[in-house]
Backbone as CSV, one residue per row, in Angstrom:
resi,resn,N_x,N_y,N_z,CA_x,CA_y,CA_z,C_x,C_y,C_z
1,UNK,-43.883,29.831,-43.640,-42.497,29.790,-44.119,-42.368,28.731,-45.210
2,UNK,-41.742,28.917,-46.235,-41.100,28.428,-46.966,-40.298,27.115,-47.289
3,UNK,-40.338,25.886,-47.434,-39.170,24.930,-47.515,-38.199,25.319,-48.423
4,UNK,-37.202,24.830,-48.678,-36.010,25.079,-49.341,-36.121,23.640,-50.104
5,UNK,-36.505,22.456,-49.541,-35.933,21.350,-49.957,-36.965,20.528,-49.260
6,UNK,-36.905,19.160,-49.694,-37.711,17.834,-48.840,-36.780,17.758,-48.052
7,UNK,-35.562,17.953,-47.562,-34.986,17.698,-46.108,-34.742,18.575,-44.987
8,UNK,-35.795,20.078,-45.524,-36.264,20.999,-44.419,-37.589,20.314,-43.985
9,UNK,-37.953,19.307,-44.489,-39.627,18.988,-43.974,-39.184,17.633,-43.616
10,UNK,-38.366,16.907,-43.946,-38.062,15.196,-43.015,-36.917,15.105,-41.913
11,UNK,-36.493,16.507,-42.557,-35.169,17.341,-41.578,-33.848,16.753,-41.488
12,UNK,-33.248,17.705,-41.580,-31.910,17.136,-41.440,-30.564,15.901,-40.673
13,UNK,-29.867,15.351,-41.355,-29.251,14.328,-40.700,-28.781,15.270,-39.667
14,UNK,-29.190,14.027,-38.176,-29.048,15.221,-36.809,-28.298,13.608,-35.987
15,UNK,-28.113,13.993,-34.576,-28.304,13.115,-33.918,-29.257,13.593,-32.334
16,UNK,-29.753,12.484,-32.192,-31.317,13.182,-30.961,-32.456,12.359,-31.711
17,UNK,-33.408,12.214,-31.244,-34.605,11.844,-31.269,-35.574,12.645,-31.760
18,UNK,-35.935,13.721,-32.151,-36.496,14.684,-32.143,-36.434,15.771,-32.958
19,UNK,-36.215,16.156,-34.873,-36.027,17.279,-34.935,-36.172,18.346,-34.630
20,UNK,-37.320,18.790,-34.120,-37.930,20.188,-33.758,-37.088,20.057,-32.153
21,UNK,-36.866,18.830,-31.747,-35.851,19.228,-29.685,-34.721,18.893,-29.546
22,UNK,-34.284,18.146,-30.965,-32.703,17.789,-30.781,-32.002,18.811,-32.462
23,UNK,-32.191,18.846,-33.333,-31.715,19.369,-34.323,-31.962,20.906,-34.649
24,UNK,-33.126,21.787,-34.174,-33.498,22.704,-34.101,-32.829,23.531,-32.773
25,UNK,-33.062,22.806,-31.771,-32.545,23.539,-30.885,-30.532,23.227,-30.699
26,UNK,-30.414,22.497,-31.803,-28.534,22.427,-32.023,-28.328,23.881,-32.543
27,UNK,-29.078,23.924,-33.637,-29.149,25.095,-34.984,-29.219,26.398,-33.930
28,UNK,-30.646,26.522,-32.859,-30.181,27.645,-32.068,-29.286,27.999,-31.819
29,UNK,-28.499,27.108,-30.850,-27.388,27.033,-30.091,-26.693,27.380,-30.862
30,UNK,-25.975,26.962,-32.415,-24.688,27.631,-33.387,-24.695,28.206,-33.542
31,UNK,-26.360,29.292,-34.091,-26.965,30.253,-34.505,-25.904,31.536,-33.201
32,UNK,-26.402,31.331,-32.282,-25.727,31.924,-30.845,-24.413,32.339,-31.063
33,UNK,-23.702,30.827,-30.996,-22.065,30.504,-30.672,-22.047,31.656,-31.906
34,UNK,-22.563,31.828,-33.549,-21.338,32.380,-34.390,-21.830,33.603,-34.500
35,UNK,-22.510,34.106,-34.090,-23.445,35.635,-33.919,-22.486,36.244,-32.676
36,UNK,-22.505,35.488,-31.732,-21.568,36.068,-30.445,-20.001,36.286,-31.158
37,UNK,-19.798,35.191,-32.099,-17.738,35.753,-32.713,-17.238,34.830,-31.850
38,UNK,-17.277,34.224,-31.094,-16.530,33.131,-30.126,-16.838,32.233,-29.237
39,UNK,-16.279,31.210,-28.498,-16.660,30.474,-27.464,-16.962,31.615,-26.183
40,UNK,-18.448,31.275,-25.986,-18.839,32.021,-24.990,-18.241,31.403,-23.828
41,UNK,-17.860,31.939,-22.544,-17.999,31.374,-21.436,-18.653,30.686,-20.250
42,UNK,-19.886,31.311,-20.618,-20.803,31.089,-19.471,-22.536,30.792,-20.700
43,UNK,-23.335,30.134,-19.963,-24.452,30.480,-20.758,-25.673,29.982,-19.735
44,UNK,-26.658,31.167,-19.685,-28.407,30.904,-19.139,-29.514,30.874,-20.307
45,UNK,-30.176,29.548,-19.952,-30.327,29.106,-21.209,-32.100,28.937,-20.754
46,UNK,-33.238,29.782,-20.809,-34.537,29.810,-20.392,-35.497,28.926,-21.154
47,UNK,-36.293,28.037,-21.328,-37.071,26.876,-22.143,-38.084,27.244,-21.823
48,UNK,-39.116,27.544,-22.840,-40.150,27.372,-22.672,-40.888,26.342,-23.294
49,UNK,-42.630,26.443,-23.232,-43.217,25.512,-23.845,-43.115,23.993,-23.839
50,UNK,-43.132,23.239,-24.862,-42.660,22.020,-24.841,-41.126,21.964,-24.551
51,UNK,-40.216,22.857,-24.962,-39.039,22.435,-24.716,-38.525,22.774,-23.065
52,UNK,-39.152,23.333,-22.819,-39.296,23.432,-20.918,-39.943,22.226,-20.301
53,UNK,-41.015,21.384,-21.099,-41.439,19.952,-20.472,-40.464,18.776,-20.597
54,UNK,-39.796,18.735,-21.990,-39.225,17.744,-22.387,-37.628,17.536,-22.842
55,UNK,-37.547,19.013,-22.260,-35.447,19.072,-22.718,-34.667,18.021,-22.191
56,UNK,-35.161,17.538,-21.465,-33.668,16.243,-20.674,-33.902,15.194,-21.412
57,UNK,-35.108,14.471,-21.557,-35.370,13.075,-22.403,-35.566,13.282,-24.209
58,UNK,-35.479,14.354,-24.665,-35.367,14.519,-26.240,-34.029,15.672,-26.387
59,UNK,-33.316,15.662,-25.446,-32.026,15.567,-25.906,-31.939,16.856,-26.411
60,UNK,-32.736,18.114,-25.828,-33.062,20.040,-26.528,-31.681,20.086,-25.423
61,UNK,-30.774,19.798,-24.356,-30.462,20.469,-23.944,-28.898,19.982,-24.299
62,UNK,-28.547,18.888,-23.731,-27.236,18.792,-24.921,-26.717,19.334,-26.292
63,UNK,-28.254,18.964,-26.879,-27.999,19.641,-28.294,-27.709,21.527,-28.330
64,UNK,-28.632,22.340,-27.498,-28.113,23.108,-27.312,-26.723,23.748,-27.108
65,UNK,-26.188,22.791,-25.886,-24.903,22.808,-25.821,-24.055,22.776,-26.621
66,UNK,-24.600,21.688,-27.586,-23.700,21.689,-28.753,-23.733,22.479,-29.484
67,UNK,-24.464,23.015,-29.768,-24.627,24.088,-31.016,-24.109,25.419,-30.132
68,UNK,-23.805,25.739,-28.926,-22.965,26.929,-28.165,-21.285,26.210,-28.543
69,UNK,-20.934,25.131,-29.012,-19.633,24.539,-28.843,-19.293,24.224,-30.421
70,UNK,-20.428,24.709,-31.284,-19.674,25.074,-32.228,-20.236,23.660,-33.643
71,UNK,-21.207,22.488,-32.675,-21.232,21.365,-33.381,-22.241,21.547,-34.370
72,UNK,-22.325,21.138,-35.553,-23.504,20.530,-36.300,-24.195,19.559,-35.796
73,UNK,-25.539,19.742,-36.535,-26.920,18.878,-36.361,-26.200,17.019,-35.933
74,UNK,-25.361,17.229,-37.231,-24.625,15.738,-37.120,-23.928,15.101,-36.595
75,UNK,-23.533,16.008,-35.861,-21.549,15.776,-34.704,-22.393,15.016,-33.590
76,UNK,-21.468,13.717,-33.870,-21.575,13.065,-32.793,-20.986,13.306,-31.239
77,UNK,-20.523,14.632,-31.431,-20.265,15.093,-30.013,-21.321,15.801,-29.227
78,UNK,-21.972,15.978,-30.143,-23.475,16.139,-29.256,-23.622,15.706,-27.971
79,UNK,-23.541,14.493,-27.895,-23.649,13.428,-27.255,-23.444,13.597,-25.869
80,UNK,-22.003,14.103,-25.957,-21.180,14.307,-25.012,-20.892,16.045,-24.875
81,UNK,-21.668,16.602,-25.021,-21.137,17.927,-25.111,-21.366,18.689,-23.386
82,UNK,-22.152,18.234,-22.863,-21.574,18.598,-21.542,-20.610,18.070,-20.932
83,UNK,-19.797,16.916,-21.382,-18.689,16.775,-20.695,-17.368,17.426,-21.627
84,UNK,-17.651,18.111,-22.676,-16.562,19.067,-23.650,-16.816,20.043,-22.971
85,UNK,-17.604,20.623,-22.731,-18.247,21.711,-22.159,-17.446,21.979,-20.506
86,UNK,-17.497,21.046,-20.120,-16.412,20.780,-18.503,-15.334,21.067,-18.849
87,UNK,-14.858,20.467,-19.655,-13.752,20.335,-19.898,-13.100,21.690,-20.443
88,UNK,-14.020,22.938,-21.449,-13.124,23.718,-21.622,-13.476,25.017,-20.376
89,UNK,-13.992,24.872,-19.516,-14.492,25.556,-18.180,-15.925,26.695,-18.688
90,UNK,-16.800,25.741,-19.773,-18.214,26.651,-20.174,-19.079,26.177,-19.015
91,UNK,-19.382,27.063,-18.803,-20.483,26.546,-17.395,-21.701,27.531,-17.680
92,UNK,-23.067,26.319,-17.397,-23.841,26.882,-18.164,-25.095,26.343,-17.068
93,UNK,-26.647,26.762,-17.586,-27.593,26.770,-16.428,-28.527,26.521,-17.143
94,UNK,-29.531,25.689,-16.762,-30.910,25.780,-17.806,-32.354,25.763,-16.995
95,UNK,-32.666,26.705,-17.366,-34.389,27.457,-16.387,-35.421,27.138,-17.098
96,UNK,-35.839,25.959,-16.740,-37.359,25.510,-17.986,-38.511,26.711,-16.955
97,UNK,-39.232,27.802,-17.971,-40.106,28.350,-17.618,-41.374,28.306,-17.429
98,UNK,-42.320,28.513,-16.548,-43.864,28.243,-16.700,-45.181,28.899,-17.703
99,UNK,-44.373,30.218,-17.691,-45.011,31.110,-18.832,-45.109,31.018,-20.453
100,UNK,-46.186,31.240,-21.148,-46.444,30.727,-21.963,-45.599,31.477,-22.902
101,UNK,-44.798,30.928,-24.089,-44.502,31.716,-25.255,-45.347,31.819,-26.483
102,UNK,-44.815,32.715,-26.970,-45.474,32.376,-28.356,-45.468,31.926,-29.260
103,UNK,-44.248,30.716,-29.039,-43.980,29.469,-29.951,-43.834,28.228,-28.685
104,UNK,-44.553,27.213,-29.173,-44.080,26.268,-28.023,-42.555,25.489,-28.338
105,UNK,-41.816,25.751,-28.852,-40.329,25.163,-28.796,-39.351,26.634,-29.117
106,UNK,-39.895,27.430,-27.780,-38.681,28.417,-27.572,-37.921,28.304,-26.591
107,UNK,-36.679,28.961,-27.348,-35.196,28.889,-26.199,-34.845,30.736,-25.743
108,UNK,-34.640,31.026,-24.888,-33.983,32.465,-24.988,-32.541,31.932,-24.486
109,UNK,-31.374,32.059,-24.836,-29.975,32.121,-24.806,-29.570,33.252,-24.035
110,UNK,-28.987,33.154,-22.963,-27.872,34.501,-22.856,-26.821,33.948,-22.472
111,UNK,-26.173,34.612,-23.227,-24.284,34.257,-23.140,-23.735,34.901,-22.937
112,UNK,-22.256,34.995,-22.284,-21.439,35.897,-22.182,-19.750,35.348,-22.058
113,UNK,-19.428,36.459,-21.900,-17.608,36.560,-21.452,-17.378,37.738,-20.835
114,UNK,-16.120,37.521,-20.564,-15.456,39.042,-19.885,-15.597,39.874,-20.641
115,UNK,-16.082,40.014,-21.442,-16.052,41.502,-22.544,-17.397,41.572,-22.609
116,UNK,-18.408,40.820,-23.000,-19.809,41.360,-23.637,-20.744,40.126,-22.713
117,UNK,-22.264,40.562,-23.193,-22.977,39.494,-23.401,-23.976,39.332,-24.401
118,UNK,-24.545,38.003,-24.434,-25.691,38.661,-25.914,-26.972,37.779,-25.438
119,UNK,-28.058,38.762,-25.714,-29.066,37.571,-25.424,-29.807,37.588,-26.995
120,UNK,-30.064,36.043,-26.924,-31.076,35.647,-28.414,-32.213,34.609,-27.921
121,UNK,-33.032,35.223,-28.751,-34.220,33.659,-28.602,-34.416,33.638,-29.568
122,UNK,-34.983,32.271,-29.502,-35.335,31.457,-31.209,-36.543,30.245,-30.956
123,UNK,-36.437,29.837,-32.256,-37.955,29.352,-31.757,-37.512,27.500,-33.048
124,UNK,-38.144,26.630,-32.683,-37.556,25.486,-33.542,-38.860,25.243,-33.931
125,UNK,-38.866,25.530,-35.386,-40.286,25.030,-36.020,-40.507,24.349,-36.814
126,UNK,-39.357,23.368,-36.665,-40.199,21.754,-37.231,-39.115,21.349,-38.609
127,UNK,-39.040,20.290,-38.376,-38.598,19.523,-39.446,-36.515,20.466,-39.363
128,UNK,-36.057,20.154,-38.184,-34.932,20.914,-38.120,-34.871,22.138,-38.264
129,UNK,-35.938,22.867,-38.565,-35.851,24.562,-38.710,-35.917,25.496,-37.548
130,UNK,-34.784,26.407,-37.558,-35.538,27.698,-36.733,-35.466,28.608,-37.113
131,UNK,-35.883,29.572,-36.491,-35.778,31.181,-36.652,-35.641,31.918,-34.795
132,UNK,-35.010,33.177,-35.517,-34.197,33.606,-34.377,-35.231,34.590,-34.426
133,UNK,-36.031,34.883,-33.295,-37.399,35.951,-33.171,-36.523,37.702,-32.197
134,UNK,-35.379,37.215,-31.576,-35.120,38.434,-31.314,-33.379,38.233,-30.989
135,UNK,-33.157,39.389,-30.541,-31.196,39.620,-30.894,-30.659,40.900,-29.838
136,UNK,-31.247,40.636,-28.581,-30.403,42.153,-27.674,-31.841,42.675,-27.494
137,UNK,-32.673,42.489,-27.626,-34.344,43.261,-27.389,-34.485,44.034,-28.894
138,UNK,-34.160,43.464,-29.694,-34.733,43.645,-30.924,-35.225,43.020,-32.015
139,UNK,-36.969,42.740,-31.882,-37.372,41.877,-32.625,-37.264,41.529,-34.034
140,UNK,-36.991,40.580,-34.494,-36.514,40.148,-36.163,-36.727,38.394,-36.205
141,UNK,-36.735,38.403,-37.521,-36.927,37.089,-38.324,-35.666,37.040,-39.296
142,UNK,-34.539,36.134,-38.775,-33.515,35.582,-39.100,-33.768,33.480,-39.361
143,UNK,-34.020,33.359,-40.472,-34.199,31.744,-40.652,-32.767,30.837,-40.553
144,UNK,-31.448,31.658,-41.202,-30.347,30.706,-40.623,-29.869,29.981,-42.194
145,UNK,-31.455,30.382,-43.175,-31.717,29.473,-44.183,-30.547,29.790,-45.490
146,UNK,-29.876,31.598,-45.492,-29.432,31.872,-46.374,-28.284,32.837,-45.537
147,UNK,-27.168,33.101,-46.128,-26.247,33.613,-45.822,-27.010,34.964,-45.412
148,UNK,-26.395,35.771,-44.131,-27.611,37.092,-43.492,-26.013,38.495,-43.073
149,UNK,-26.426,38.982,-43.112,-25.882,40.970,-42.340,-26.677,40.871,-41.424
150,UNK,-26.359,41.226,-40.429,-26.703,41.686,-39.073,-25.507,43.304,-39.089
151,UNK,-26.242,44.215,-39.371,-25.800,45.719,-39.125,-26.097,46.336,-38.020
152,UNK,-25.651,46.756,-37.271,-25.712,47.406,-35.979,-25.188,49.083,-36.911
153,UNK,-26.432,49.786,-36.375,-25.982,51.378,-36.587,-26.940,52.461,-36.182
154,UNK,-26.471,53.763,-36.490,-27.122,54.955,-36.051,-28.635,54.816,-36.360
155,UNK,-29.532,55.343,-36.128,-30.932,55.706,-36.580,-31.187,56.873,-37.843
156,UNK,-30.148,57.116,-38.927,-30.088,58.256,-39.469,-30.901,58.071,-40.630
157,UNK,-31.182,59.497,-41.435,-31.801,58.960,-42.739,-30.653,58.276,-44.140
158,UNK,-31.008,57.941,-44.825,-29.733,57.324,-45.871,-28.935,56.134,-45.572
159,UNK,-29.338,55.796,-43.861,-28.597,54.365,-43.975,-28.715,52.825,-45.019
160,UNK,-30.038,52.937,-44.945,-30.184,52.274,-45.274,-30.259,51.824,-47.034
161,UNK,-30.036,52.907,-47.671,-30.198,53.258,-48.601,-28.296,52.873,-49.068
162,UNK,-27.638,53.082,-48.112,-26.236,53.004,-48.560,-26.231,52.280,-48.507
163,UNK,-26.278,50.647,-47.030,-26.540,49.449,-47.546,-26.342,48.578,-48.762
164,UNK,-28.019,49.373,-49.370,-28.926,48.673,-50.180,-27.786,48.992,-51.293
165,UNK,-27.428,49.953,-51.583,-26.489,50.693,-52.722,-24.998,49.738,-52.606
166,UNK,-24.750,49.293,-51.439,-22.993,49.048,-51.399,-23.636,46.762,-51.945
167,UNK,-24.780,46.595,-51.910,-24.951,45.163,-51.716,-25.138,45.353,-53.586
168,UNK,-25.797,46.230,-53.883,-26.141,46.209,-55.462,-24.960,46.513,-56.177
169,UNK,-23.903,47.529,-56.050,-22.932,47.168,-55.986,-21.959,46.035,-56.794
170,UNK,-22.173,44.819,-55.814,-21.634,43.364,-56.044,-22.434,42.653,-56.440
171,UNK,-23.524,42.999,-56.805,-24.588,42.173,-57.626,-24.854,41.448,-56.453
172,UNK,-25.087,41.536,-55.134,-25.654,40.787,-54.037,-27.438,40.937,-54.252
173,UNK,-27.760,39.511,-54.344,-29.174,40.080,-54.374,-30.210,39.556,-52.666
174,UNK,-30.695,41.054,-52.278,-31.626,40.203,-50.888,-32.578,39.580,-50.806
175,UNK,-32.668,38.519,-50.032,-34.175,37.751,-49.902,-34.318,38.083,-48.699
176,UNK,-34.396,38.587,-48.287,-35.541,39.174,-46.756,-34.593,40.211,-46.048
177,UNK,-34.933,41.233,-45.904,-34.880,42.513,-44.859,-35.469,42.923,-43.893
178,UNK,-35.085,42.951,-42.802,-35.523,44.034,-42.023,-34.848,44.942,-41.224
179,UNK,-35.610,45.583,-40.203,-34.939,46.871,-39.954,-36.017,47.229,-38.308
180,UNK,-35.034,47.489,-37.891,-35.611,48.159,-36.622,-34.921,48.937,-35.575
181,UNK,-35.820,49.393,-34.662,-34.845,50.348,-33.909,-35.407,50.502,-32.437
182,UNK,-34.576,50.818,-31.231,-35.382,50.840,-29.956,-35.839,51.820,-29.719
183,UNK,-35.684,53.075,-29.757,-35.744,54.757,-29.825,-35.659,55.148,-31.227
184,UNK,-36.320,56.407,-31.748,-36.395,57.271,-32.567,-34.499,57.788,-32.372
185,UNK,-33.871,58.285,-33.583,-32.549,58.651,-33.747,-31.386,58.082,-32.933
186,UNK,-31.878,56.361,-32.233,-31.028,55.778,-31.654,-30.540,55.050,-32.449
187,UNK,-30.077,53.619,-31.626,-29.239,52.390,-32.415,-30.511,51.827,-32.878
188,UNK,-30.125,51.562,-34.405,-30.883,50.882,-35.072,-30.162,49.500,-35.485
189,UNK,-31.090,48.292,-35.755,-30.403,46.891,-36.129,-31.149,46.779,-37.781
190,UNK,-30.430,46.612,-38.662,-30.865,45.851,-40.109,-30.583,44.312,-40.329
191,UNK,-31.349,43.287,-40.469,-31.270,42.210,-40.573,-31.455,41.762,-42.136
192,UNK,-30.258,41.550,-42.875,-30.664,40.772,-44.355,-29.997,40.049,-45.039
193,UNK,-30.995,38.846,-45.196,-30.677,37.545,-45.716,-30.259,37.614,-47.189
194,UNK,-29.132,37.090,-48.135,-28.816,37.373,-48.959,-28.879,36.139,-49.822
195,UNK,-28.304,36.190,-51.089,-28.563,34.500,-52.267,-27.351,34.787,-51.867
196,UNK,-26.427,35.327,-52.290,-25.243,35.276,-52.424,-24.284,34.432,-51.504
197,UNK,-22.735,34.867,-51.467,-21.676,34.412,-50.609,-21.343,36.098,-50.494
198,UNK,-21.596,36.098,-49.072,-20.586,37.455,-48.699,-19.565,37.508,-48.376
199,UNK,-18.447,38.194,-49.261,-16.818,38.352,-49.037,-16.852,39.572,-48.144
200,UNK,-14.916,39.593,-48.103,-14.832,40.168,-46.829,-14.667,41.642,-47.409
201,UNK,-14.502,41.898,-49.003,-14.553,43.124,-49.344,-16.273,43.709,-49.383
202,UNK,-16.813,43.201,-49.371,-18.013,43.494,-48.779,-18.357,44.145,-47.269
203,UNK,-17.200,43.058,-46.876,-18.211,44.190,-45.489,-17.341,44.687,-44.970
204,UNK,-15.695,44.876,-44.975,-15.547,46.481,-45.281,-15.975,47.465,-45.640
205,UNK,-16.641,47.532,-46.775,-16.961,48.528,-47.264,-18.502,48.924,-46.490
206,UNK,-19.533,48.074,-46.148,-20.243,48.198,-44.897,-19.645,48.864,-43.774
207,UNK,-18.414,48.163,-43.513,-18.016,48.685,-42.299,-17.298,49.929,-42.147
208,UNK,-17.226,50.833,-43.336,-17.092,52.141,-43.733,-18.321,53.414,-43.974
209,UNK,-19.398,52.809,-43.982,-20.412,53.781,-44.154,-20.654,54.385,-43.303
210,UNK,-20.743,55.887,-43.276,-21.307,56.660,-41.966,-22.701,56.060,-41.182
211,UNK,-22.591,56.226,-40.042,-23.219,55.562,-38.970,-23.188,54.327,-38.430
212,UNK,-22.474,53.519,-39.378,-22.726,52.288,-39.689,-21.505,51.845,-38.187
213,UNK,-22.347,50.623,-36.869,-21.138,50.897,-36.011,-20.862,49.111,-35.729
214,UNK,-21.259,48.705,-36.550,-20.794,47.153,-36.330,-21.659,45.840,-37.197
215,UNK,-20.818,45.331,-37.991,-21.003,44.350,-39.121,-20.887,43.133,-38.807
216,UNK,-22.123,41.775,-38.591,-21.808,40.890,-38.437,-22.081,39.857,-39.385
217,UNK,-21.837,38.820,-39.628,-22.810,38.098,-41.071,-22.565,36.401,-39.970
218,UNK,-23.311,35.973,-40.608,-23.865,34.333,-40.017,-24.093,33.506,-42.023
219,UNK,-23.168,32.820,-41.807,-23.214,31.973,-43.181,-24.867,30.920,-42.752
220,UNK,-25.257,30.475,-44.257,-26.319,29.952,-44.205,-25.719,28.311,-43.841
């Protein structure tokens, strides 16, 4: 992967001890909170690897919290975010696992409310960075790094092609795509990271294309 900057590699002003267990795993956690659309209610929160050895004393699990409550790397409410967390009735669980992943500073998230739930894992790879490796059981590479579409839709032919057509369009240009699906002519997910700023006449007009059954975007 890529740096953006010398303060993806000395990492970002955080608070925690630890970029890759306190600032990475914040970034999960927001990554979560603004992908879900709201304060989740509840959250099971699975650790593996190093962050399953060392979440209580480098500060991966507060920070988590925080980043489900909405905080930046920098918010000194970090700190205290399980007692914000009491306070607005989020009640939450954390299962450090024995099994090996395939990143050693992975989190899997599942969240919910009375309406939905969502599960995500992500992985914190250093110097404040992560990437989100899956989204509902569908594997993808989301960095967090650039403004992203998350499309939820049919499995048809031409979807993707309308997309690509409604982003060119607005002179949106993409830096990373992908695309996947669980079944042949089922729900398919498109994941793509953009330079741009996506407005909201944008994804109307996404959110008008045949098949097309749900538009989400995550600012960089």
């Amino acid at each position: 992967m890529k740096f953006r900057s010398v303060f993806d590699i000395i990492g970002p002003v955080m608070i925690g001890p630890s970029s890759s267990h306190t600032a990475g795993a914040a970034r999960i956690g927001r990554v979560a909170r603004t992908l879900f659309g709201r304060q989740p209610k509840w959250a099971r929160i699975h650790l593996y690897g190093s962050f399953a050895e060392t979440y209580k004393g480098h500060g991966t699990d507060v920070a988590i919290i925080g980043g489900l409550l909405d905080y930046d790397t920098f918010d000194e409410r970090i700190k205290t975010s399980f007692e914000e967390a009491e306070r607005l009735g989020f009640t939450f669980e954390f299962i450090a696992e024995e099994e090996e992943a395939d990143h050693p500073n992975t989190a899997k998230l599942i969240i919910g409310d009375d309406e939905s739930v969502m599960e995500l894992t992500g992985i914190s790879i250093g110097g404040g960075t992560m990437e989100v490796t899956e989204l509902n059981g569908f594997p993808l590479r989301l960095s967090g790094h650039y403004p992203a579409l998350l499309i939820v839709h049919e499995d048809r032919s031409g979807v993707i092609a309308s997309v690509s057509n409604a982003l060119a369009k607005q002179g949106v240009n993409i830096a990373h795509m992908e695309c996947g699906r669980k079944e042949k002519g089922e729900m398919a997910l498109m994941v793509i990271e953009v330079d741009q700023f996506i407005n909201e006449a944008l994804i109307t007009e996404l959110q008008k294309l045949p098949n097309v059954t749900q538009v989400s975007t995550l600012a960089s």
